GROMACS .gro file of C-alpha atoms in nm:
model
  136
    1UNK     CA    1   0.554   9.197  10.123
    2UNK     CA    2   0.754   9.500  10.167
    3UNK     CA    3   1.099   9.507  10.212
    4UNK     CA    4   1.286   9.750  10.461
    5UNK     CA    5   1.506   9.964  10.286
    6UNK     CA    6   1.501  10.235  10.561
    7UNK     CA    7   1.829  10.230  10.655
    8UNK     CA    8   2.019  10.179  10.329
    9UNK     CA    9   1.945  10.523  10.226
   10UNK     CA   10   2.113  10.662  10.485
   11UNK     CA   11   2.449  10.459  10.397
   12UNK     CA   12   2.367  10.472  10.007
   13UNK     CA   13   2.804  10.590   9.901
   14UNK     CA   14   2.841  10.828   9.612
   15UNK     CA   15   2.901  10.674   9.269
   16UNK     CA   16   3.268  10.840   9.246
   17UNK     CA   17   3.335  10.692   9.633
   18UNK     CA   18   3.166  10.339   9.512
   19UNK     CA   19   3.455  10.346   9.234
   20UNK     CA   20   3.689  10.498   9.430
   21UNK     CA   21   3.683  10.218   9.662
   22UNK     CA   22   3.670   9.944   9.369
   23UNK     CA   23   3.997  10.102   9.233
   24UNK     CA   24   4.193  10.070   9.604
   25UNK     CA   25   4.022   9.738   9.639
   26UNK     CA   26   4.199   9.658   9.289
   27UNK     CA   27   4.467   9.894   9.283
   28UNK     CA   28   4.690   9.743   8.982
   29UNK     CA   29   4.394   9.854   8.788
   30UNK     CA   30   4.410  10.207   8.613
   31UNK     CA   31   4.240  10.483   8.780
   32UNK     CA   32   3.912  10.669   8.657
   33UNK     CA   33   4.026  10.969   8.492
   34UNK     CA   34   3.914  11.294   8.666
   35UNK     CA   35   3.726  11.435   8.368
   36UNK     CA   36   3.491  11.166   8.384
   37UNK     CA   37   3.383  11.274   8.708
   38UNK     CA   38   3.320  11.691   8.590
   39UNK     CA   39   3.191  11.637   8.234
   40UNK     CA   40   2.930  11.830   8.147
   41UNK     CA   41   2.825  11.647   7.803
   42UNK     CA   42   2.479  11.570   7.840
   43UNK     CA   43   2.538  11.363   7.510
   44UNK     CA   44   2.792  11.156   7.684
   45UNK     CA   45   2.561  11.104   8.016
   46UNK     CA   46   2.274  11.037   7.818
   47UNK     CA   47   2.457  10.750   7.601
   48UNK     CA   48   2.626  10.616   7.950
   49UNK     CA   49   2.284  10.567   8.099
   50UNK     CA   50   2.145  10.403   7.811
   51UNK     CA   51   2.425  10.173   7.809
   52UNK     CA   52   2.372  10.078   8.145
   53UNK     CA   53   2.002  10.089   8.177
   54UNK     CA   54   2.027   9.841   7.891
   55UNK     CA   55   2.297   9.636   8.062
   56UNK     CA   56   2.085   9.627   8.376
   57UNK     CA   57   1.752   9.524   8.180
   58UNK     CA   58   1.960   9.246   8.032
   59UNK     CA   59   2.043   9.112   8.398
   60UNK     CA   60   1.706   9.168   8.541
   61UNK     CA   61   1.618   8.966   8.255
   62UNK     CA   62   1.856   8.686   8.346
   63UNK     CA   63   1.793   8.685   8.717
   64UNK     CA   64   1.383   8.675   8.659
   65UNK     CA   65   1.434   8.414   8.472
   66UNK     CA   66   1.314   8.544   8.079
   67UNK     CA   67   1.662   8.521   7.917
   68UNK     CA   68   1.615   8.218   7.739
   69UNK     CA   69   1.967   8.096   7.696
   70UNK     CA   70   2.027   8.137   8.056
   71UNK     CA   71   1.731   7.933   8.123
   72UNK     CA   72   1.768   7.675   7.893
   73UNK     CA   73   2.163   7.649   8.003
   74UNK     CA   74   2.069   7.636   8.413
   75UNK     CA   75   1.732   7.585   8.453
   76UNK     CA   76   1.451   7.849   8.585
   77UNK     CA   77   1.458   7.770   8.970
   78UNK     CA   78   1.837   7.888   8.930
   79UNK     CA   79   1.710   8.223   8.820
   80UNK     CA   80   1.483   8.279   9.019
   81UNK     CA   81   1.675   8.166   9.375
   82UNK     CA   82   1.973   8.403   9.204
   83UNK     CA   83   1.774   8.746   9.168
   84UNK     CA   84   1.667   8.722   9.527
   85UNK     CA   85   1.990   8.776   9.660
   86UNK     CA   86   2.095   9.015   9.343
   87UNK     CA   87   1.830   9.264   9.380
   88UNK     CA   88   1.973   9.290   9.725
   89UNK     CA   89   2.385   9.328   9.626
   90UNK     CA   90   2.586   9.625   9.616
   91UNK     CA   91   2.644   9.545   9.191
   92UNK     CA   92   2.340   9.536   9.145
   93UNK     CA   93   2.290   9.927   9.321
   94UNK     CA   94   2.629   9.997   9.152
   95UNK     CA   95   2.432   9.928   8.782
   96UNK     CA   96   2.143  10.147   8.890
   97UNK     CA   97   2.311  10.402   9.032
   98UNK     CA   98   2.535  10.391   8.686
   99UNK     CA   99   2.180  10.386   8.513
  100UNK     CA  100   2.036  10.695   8.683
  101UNK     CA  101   1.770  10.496   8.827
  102UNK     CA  102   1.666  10.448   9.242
  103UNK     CA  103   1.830  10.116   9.318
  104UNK     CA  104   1.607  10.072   9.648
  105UNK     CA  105   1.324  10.147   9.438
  106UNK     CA  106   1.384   9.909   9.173
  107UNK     CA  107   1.458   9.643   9.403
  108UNK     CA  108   1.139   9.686   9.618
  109UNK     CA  109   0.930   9.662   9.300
  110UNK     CA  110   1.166   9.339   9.136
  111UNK     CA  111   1.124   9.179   9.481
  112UNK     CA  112   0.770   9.232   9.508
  113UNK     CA  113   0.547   8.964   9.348
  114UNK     CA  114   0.251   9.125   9.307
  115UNK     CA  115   0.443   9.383   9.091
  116UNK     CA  116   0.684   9.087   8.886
  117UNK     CA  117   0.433   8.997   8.597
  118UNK     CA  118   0.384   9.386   8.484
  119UNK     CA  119   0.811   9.422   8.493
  120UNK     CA  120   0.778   9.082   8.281
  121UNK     CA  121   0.568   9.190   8.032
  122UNK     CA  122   0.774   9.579   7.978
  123UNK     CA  123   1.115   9.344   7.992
  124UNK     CA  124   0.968   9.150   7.709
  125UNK     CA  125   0.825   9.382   7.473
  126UNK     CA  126   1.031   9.391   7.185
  127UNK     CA  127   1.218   9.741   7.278
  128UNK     CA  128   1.290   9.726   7.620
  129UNK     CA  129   1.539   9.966   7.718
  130UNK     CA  130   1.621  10.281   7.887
  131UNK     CA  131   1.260  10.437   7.884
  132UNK     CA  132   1.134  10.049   7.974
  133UNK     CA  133   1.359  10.076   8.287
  134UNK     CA  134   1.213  10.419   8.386
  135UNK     CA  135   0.881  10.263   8.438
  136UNK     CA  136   0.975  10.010   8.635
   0.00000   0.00000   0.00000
C-alpha cells in the first residue's frame, strides 16, 4: 500500500519556521540563538545529525515495537497501533528534518509492510545509527 504524500511536500515549513513557531507557541521559553541558524561548522552539523539520526532510530525502534523495555513495559500491540499515527506527526518530520533525512520518505517506507522486516533487521544490527538511517 502506498501512502499519498503528494500534497505534504508542497506545505513541508522550513526547519528555522518549524522552531520559530514552537518558540511563539511556547514563548516563556528562550529563543534559538541566531548563530545556530548561519553556522557554517560542518563539524557541528555533522555531530547534530548524528545525534538526531540516533535519537530518531531509537524511536523508530520504540514505535515498531523492537525496544525491549518498551515492549516488555506496554506490550507489542501498543507499539505497533502507536507508530501508525507517529510516522504520520509533525515530531516525527520535525526529527527527520533535524536528522537530514526525507521525512515523507522515511515514513512511506516505515509504513509500508512489505519494506518493515529489512528496516527491522538494519535497526537491530548491533551499530545502528546515522549511516543505518540513511538506508532506510
Amino acid at each position: 500500500m502506498i501512502h499519498d504524500t503528494k500534497g505534504f511536500e508542497e506545505q513541508k515549513p522550513t526547519l528555522r519556521s518549524m522552531i520559530v513557531e514552537q518558540h511563539d507557541a511556547q514563548p516563556d521559553r528562550l529563543p534559538w540563538p541566531n548563530d545556530w541558524f548561519e553556522t557554517t561548522d560542518s563539524g557541528q552539523i555533522a555531530a547534530c545529525r548524528a545525534l538526531w539520526a540516533a535519537a530518531l532510530t531509537a524511536c523508530i525502534k520504540t514505535a515498531l515495537g523492537i525496544d525491549g523495555e518498551y515492549t516488555r513495559r506496554y506490550g507489542q500491540d501498543d507499539a505497533r497501533l502507536r507508530s501508525t499515527s507517529w510516522f504520520r506527526s509533525r515530531d516525527f518530520y520535525t526529527m527527520c528534518a533535524l536528522a537530514g533525512i526525507d521525512g515523507p520518505a522515511c515514513a512511506e517506507r516505515l509504513s509500508d509492510p512489505a519494506v518493515r522486516p529489512e528496516i527491522i533487521r538494519l535497526l537491530m544490527h548491533k551499530n545502528s545509527g546515522k549511516t543505518r538511517m540513511e538506508k532506510v
